[in-house]
CSV table of C-alpha atoms and ligand atoms in Angstrom, one decimal:
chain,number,residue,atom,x,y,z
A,81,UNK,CA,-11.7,22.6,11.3
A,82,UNK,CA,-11.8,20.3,8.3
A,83,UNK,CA,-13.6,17.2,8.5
A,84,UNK,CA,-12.1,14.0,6.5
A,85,UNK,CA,-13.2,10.5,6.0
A,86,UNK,CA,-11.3,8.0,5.8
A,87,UNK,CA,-11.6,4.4,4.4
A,88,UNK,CA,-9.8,1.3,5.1
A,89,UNK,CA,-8.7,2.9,8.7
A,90,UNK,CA,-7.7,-0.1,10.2
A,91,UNK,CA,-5.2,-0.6,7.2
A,92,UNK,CA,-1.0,0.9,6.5
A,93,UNK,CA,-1.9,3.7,5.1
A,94,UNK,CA,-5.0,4.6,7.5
A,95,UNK,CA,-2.7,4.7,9.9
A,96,UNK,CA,-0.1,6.8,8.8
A,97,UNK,CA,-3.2,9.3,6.7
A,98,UNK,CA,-5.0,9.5,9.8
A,99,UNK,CA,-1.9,10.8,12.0
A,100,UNK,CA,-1.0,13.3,9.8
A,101,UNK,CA,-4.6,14.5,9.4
A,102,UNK,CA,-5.0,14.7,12.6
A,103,UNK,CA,-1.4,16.8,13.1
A,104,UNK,CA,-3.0,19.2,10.7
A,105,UNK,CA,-5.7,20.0,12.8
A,106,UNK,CA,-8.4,17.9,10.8
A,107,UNK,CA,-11.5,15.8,12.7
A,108,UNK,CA,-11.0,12.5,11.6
A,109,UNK,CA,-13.4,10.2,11.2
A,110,UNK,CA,-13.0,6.4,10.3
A,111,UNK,CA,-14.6,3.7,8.2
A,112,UNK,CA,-13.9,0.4,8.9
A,113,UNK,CA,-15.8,-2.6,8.3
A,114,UNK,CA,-17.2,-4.5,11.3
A,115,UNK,CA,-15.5,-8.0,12.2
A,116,UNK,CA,-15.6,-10.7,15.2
A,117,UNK,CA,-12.4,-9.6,16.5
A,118,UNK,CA,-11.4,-6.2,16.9
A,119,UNK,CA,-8.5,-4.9,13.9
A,120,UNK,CA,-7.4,-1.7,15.7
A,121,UNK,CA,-3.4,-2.5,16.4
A,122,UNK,CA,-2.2,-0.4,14.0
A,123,UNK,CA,-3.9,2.9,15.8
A,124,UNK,CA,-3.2,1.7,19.4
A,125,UNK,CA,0.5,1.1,18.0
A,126,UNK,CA,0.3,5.0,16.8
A,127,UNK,CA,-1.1,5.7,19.7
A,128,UNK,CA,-4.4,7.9,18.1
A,129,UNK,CA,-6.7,5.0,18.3
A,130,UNK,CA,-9.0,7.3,20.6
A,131,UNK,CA,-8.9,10.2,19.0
A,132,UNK,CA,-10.8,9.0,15.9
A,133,UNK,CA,-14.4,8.8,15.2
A,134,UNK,CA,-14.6,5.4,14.0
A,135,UNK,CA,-17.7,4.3,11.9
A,136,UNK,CA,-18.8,0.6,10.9
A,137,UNK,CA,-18.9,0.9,7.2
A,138,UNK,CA,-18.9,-1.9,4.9
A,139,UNK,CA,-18.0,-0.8,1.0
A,140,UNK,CA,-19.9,-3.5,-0.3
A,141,UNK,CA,-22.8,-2.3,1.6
A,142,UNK,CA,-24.6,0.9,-0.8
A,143,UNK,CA,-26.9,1.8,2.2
A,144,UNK,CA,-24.6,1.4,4.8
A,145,UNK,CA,-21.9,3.4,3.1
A,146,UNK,CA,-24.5,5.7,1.8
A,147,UNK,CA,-25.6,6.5,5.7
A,148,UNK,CA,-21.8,7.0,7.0
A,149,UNK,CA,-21.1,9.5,4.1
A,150,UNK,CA,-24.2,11.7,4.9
A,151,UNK,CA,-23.5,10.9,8.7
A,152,UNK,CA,-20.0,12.3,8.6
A,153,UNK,CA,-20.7,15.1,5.8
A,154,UNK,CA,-16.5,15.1,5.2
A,155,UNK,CA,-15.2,17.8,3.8
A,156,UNK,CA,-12.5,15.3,2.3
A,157,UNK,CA,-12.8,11.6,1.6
A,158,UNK,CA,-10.2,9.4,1.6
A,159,UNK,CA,-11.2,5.7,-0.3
A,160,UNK,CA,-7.8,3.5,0.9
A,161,UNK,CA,-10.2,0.7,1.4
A,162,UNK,CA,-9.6,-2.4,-0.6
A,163,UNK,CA,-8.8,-6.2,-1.2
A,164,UNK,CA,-5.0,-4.7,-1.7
A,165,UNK,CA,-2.9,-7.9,-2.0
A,166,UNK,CA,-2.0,-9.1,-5.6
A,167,UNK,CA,-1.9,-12.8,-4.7
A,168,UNK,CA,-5.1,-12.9,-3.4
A,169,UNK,CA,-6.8,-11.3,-6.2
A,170,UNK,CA,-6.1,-14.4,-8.0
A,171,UNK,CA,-7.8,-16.9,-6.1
A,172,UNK,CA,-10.9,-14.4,-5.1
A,173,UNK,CA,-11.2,-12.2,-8.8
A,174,UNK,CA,-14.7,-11.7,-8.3
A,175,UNK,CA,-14.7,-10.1,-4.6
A,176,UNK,CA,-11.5,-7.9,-5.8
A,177,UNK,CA,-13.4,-6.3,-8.5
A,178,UNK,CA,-16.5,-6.0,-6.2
A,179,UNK,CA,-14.3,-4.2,-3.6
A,180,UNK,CA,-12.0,-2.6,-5.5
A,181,UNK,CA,-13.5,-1.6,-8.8
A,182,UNK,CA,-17.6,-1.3,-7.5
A,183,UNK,CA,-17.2,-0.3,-4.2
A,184,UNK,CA,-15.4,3.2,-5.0
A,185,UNK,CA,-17.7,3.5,-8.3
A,186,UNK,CA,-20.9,3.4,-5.8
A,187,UNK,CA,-19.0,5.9,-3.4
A,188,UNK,CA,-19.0,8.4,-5.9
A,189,UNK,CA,-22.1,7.5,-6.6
A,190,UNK,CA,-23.5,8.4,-3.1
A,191,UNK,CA,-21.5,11.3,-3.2
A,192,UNK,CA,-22.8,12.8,-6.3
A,193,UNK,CA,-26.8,12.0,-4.8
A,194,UNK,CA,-25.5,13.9,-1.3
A,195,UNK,CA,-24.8,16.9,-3.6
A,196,UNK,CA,-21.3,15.9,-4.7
A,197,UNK,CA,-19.4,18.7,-2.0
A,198,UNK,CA,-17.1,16.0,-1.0
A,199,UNK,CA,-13.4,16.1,-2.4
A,200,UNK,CA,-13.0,12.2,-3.1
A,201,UNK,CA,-9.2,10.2,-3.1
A,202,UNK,CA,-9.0,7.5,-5.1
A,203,UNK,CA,-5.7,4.8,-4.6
A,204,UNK,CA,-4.7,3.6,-7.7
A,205,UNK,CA,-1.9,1.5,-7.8
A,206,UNK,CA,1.2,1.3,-10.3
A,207,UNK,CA,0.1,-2.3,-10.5
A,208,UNK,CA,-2.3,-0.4,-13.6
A,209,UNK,CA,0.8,-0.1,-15.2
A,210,UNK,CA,1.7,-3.9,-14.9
A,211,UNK,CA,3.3,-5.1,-18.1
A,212,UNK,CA,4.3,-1.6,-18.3
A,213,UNK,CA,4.9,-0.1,-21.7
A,214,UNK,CA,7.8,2.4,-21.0
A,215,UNK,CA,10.1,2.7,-17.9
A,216,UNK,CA,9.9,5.0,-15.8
A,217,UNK,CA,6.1,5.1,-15.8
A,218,UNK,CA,4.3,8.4,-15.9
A,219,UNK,CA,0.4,9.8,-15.4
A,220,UNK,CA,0.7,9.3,-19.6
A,221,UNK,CA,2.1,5.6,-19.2
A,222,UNK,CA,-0.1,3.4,-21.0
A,223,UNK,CA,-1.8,0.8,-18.6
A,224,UNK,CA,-1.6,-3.1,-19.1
A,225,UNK,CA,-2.5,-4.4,-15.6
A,226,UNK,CA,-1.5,-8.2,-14.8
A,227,UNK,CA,-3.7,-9.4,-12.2
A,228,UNK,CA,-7.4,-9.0,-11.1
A,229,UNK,CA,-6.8,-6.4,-8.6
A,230,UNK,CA,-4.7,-4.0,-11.0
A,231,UNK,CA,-7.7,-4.6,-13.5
A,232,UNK,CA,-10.4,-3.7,-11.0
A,233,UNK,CA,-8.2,-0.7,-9.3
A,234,UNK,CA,-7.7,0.4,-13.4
A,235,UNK,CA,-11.7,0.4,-13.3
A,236,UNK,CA,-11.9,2.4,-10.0
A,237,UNK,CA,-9.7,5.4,-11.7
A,238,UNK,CA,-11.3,5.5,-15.1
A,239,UNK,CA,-14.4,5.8,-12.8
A,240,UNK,CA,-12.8,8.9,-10.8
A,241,UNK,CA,-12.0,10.3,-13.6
A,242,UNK,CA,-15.4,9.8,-15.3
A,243,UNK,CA,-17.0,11.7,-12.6
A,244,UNK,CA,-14.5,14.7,-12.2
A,245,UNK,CA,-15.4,14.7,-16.0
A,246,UNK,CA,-19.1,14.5,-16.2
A,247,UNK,CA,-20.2,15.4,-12.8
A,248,UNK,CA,-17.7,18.4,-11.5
A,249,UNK,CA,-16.6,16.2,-8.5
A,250,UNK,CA,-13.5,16.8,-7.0
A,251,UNK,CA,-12.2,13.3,-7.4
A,252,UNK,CA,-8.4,13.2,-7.3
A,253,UNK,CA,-6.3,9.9,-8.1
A,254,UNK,CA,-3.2,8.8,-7.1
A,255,UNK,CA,-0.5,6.3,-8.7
A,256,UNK,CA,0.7,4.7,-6.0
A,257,UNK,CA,3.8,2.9,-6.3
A,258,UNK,CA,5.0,0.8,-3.5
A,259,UNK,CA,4.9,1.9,0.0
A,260,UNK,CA,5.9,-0.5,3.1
A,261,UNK,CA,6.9,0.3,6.9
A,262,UNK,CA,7.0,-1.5,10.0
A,263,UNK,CA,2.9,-1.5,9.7
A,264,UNK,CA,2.9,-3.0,6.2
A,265,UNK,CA,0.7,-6.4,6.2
A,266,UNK,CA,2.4,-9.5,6.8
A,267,UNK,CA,1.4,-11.4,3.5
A,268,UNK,CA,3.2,-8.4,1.6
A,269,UNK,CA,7.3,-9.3,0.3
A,270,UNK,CA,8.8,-6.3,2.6
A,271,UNK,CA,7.5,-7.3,5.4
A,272,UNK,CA,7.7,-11.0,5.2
A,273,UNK,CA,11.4,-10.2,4.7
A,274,UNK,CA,11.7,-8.3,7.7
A,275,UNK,CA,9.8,-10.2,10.0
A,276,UNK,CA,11.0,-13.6,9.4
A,277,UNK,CA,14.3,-12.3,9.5
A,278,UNK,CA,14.1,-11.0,12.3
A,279,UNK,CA,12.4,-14.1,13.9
A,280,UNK,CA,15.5,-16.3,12.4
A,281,UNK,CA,18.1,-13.4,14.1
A,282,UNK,CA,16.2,-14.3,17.7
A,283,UNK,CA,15.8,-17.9,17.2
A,284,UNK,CA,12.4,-18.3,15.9
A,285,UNK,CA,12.0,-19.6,12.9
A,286,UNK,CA,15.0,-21.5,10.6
A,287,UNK,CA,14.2,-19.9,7.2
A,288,UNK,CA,12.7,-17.6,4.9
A,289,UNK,CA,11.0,-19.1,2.1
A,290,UNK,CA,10.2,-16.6,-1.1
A,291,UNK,CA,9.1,-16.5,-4.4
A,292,UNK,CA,10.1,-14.6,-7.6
A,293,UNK,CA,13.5,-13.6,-6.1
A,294,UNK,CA,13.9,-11.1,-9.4
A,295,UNK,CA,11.2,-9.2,-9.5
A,296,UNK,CA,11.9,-5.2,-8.9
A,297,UNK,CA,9.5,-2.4,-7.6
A,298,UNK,CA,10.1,1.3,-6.9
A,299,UNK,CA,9.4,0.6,-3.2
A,300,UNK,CA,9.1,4.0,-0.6
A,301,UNK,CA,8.2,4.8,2.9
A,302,UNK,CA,4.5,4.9,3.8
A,303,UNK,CA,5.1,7.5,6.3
A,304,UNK,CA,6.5,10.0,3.2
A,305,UNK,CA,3.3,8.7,0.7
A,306,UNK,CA,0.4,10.1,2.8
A,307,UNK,CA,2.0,13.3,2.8
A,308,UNK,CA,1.5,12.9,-1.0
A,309,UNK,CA,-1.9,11.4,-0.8
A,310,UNK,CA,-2.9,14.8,1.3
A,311,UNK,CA,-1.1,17.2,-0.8
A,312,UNK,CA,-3.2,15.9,-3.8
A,313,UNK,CA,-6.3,16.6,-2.2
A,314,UNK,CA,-4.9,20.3,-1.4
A,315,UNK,CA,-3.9,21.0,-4.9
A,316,UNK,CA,-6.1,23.8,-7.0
A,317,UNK,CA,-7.7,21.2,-9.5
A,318,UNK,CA,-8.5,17.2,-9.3
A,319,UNK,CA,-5.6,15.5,-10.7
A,320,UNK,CA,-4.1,12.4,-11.5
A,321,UNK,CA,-0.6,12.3,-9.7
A,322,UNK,CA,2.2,9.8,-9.4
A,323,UNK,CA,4.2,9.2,-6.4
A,324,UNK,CA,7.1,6.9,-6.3
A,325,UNK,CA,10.7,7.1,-5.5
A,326,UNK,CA,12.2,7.4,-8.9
A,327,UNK,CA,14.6,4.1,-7.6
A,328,UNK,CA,13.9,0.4,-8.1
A,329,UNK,CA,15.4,-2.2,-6.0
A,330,UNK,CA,14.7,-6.6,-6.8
A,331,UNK,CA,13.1,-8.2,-3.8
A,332,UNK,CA,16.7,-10.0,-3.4
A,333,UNK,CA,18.5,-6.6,-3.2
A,334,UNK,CA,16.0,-6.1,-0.4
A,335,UNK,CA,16.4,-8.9,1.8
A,336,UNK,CA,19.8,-7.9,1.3
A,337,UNK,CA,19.7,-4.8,2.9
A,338,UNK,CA,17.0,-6.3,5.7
A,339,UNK,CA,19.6,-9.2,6.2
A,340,UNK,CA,22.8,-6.7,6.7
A,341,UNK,CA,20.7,-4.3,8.9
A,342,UNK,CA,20.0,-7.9,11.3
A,343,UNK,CA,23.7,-8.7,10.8
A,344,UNK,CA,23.6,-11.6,8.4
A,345,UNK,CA,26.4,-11.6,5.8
A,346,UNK,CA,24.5,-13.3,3.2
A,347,UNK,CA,25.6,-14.4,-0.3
A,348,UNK,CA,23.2,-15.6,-3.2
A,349,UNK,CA,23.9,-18.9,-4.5
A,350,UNK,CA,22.4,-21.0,-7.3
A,351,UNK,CA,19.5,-20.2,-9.6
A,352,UNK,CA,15.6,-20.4,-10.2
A,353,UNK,CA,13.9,-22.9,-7.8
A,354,UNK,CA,17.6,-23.6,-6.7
A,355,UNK,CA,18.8,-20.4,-5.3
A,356,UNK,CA,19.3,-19.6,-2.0
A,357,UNK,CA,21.1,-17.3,0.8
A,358,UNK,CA,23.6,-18.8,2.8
A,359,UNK,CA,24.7,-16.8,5.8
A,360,UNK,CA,28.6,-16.7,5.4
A,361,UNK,CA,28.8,-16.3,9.6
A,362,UNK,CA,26.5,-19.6,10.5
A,363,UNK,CA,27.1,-21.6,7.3
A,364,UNK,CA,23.1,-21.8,7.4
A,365,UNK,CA,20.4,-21.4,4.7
A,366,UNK,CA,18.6,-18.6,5.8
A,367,UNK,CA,16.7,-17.9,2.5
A,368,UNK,CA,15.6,-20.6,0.0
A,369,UNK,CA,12.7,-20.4,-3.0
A,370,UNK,CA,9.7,-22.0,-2.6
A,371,UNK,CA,7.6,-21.8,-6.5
A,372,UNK,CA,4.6,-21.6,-4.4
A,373,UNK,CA,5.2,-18.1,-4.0
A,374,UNK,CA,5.2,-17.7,-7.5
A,375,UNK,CA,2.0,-15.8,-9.2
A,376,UNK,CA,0.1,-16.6,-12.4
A,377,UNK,CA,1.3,-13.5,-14.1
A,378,UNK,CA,4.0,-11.5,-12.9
A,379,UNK,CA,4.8,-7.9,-12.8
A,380,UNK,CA,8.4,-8.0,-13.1
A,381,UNK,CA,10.1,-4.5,-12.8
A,382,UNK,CA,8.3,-1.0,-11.9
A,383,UNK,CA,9.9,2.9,-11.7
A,384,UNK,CA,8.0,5.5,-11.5
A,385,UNK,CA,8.5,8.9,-12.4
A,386,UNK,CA,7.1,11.2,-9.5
A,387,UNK,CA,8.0,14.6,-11.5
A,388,UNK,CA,4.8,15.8,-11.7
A,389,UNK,CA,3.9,15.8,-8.1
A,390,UNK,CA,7.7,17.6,-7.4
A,391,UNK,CA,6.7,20.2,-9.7
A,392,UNK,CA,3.3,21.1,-8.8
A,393,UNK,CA,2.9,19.6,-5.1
A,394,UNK,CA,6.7,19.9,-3.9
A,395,UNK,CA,6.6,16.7,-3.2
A,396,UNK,CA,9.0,13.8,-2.5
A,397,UNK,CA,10.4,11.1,-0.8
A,398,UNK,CA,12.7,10.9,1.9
A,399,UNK,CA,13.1,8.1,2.4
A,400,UNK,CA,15.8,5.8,1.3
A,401,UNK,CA,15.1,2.2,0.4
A,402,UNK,CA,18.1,1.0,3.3
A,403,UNK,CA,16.6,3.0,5.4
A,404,UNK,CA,12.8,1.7,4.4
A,405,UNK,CA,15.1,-1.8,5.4
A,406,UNK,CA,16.3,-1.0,8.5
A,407,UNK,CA,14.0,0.6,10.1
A,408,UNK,CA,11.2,-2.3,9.1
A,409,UNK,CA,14.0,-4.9,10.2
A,410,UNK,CA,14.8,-2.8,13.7
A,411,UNK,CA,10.9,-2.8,14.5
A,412,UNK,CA,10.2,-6.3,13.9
A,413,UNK,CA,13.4,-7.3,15.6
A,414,UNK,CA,12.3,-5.4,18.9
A,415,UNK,CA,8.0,-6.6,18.5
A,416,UNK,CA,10.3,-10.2,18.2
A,417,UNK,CA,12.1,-10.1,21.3
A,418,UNK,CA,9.3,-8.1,23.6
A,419,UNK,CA,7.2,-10.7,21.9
A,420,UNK,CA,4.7,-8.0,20.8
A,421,UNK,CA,3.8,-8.9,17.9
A,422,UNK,CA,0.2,-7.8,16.4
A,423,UNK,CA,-0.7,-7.6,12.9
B,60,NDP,P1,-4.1,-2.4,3.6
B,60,NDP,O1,-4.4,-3.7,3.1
B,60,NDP,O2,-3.2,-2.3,4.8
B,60,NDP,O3,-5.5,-1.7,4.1
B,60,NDP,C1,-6.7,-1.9,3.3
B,60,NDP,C2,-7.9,-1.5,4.2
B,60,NDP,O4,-9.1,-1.7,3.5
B,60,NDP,C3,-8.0,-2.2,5.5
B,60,NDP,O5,-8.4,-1.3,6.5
B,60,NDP,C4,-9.2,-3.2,5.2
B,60,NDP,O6,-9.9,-3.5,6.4
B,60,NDP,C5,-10.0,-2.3,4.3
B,60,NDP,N1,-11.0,-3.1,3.6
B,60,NDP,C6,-10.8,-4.2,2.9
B,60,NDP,N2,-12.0,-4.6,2.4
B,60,NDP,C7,-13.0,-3.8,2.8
B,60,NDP,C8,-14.4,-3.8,2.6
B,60,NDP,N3,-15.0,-4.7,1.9
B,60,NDP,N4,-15.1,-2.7,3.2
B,60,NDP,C9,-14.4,-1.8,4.0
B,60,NDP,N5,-13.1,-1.8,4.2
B,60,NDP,C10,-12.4,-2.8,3.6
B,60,NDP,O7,-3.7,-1.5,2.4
B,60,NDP,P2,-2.7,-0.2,2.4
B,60,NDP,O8,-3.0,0.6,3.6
B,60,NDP,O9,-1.3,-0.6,2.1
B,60,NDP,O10,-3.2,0.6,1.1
B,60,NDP,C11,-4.2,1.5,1.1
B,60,NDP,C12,-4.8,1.6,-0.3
B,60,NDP,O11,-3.8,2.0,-1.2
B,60,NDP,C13,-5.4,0.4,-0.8
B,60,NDP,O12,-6.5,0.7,-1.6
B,60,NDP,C14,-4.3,-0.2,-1.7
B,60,NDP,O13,-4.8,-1.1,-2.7
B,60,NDP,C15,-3.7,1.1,-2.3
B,60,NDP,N6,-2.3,1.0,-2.7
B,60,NDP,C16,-1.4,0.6,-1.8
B,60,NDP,C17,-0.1,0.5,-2.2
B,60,NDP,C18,1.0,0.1,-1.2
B,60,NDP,O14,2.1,-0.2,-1.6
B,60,NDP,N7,0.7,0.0,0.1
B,60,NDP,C19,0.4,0.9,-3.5
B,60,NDP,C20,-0.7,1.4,-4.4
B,60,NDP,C21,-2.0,1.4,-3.9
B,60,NDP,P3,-9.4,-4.8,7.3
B,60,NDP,O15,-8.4,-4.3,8.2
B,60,NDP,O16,-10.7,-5.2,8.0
B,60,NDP,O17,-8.9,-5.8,6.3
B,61,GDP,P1,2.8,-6.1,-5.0
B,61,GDP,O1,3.8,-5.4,-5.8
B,61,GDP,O2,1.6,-5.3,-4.6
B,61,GDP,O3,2.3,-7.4,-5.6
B,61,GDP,O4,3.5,-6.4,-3.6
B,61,GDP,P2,4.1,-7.7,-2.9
B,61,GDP,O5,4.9,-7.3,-1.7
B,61,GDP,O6,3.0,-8.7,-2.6
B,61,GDP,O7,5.0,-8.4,-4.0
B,61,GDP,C1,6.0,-7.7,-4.6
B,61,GDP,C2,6.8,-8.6,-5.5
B,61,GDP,O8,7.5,-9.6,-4.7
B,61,GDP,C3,5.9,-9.4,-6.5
B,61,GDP,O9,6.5,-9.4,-7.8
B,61,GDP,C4,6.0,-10.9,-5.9
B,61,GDP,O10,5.9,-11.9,-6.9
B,61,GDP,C5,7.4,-10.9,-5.3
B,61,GDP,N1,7.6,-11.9,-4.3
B,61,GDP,C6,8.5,-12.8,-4.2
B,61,GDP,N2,8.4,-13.6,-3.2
B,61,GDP,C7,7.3,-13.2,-2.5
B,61,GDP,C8,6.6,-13.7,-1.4
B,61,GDP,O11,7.0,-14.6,-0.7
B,61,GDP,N3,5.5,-13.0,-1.0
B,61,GDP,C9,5.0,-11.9,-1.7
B,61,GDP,N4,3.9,-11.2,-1.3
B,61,GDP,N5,5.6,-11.4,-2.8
B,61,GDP,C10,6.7,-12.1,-3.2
């Protein structure tokens, strides 16, 4: 039985890593930080919240993270912890980059000192491609990252890279590009669509309110990626791999899909600061800009190319983006109504 550690438990991809892993027969053992209030919903929803050893680990913490590595001796260690929201990274630059950047430089660290046995996953994001240079981006896509957290998770893969180089660690990155489902945080565009849709279709809330209504991204299914993330670890040699869907929708083409999926027929009027989507049925606004949405520097359009992982890890996704839609909209529509709403 194979023994894997995994980082950021509590978070999207945790969940869906750790249910796999555990399907495949692996222990699985969890690193989450410690908090006042327990941040487990995404397990119990899964139901496999008991059958993972969870460990209070703080990545900012070199001793503490130090002690749960050598605790848990994984055969496989998975780093999805991190400050993961764009926005955010703006107004807290300095505790992204200590999270994202440092805290996966000092776990290879440790794991070189504990004798460096330890495959290592680090999540990279296409948001290292940010202004990107060429479309579709591949693993040979220059990087031009637009934010502090694509410049610290940039600094996190040079640094996994470094040590495969100069140490002989297995340390294996992949290029995520957008993953949601019906677990994806609340603060993220997919799921703000879905949910406040939903709450509007129940009688909940009057409207949604977004930002940059243009701006595309290669969005998949979570549940599809960690099958990815895994099958990188598996592969002969430590790679750099990305995995995308190949398709890019805008975020309006996707609270398009959300809306049809709740039964809103809604058409896009107006533009900039001005636009807005009237439902044709109710005669209501149901979606309107609000510029406070808006970041300091945008990344407006991202494809990636996720050949390489076909060809050498038979991998892709499944998933279609209308499906992605409905099945986010259908969950959040039914946590609405059984007022069961968590995370
Ligand atoms: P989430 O935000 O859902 O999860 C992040 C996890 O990291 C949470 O469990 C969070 O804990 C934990 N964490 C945050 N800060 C710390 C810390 N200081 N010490 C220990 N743990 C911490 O992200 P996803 O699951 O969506 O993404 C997983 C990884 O993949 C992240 O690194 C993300 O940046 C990266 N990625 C994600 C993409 C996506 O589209 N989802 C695309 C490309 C990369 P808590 O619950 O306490 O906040
Ligand atoms: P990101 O690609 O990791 O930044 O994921 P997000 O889901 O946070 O944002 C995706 C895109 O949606 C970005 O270009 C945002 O500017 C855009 N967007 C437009 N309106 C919103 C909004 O209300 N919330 C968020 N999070 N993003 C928005």
């Amino acid at each position: 039985m194979k023994t894997a550690l995994v980082t950021g438990i509590s978070g999207q991809d945790g969940a869906y890593l750790a249910r796999l892993l555990l399907e495949k027969g692996y222990a699985v053992h969890g690193a989450r930080r410690r908090s006042a209030s327990a941040n487990g919903w995404r397990l119990a929803e899964m139901g496999i919240a008991r059958d993972i050893a969870c460990h209070d680990f703080e990545i900012l913490e070199p001793s503490n993270m130090h002690d749960v590595l050598q605790k848990v001796a994984p055969d496989e260690v998975y780093n999805l912890a991190a400050q993961s929201f764009v926005a955010a990274s703006f107004a807290q630059p300095v505790f992204t980059a200590e999270v994202d950047a440092v805290g996966p430089l000092r776990m290879l660290e440790s794991i070189r000192r504990l004798g460096g046995t330890a495959k290592f996953y680090q999540a990279s994001s296409s948001e290292m491609f940010g202004k990107a240079h060429e479309s579709p981006q591949t693993e040979r896509t220059p990087f031009y990252p637009r934010s502090p957290y694509g410049a610290a998770k940039l600094f996190a893969h040079w640094a996994t890279v470094n040590y495969r180089e100069s140490y002989g660690i297995f340390g294996a990155s992949g290029i995520l590009f957008n993953h949601e489902s019906p677990l994806r945080g609340q603060e993220f565009v997919t799921r703000k669509i879905a949910l406040t849709l939903a709450r509007i279709r129940a009688g909940q809330a009057d409207v949604l309110e977004l930002g940059n209504l243009n701006a595309a991204r290669d969005w998949g299914f979570a549940g599809d990626f960690v099958d990815g993330i895994w099958r990188i670890m598996q592969h002969s040699t430590p790679e750099t791999f990305v995995l995308a869907t190949g398709r890019t929708a805008t975020v309006r083409d996707f609270a398009m899909s959300v809306a049809e999926a709740l039964d809103f027929r809604l058409a896009f009027e107006g533009e900039g600061e001005d636009e807005r989507a009237i439902d044709r049925k109710s005669g209501r606004i149901v979606i309107r800009v609000n510029p406070a949405y808006y970041r300091p520097a945008e990344v407006d359009h991202l494809t990636g190319a996720p050949e390489k992982a076909r060809r050498l890890l038979g991998w892709e996704a499944k998933t279609s983006q209308a499906e992605l839609a409905a099945m986010m909209a259908r969950a959040d529509y039914d946590r609405v109504r059984q007022n069961r709403l968590f995370g």
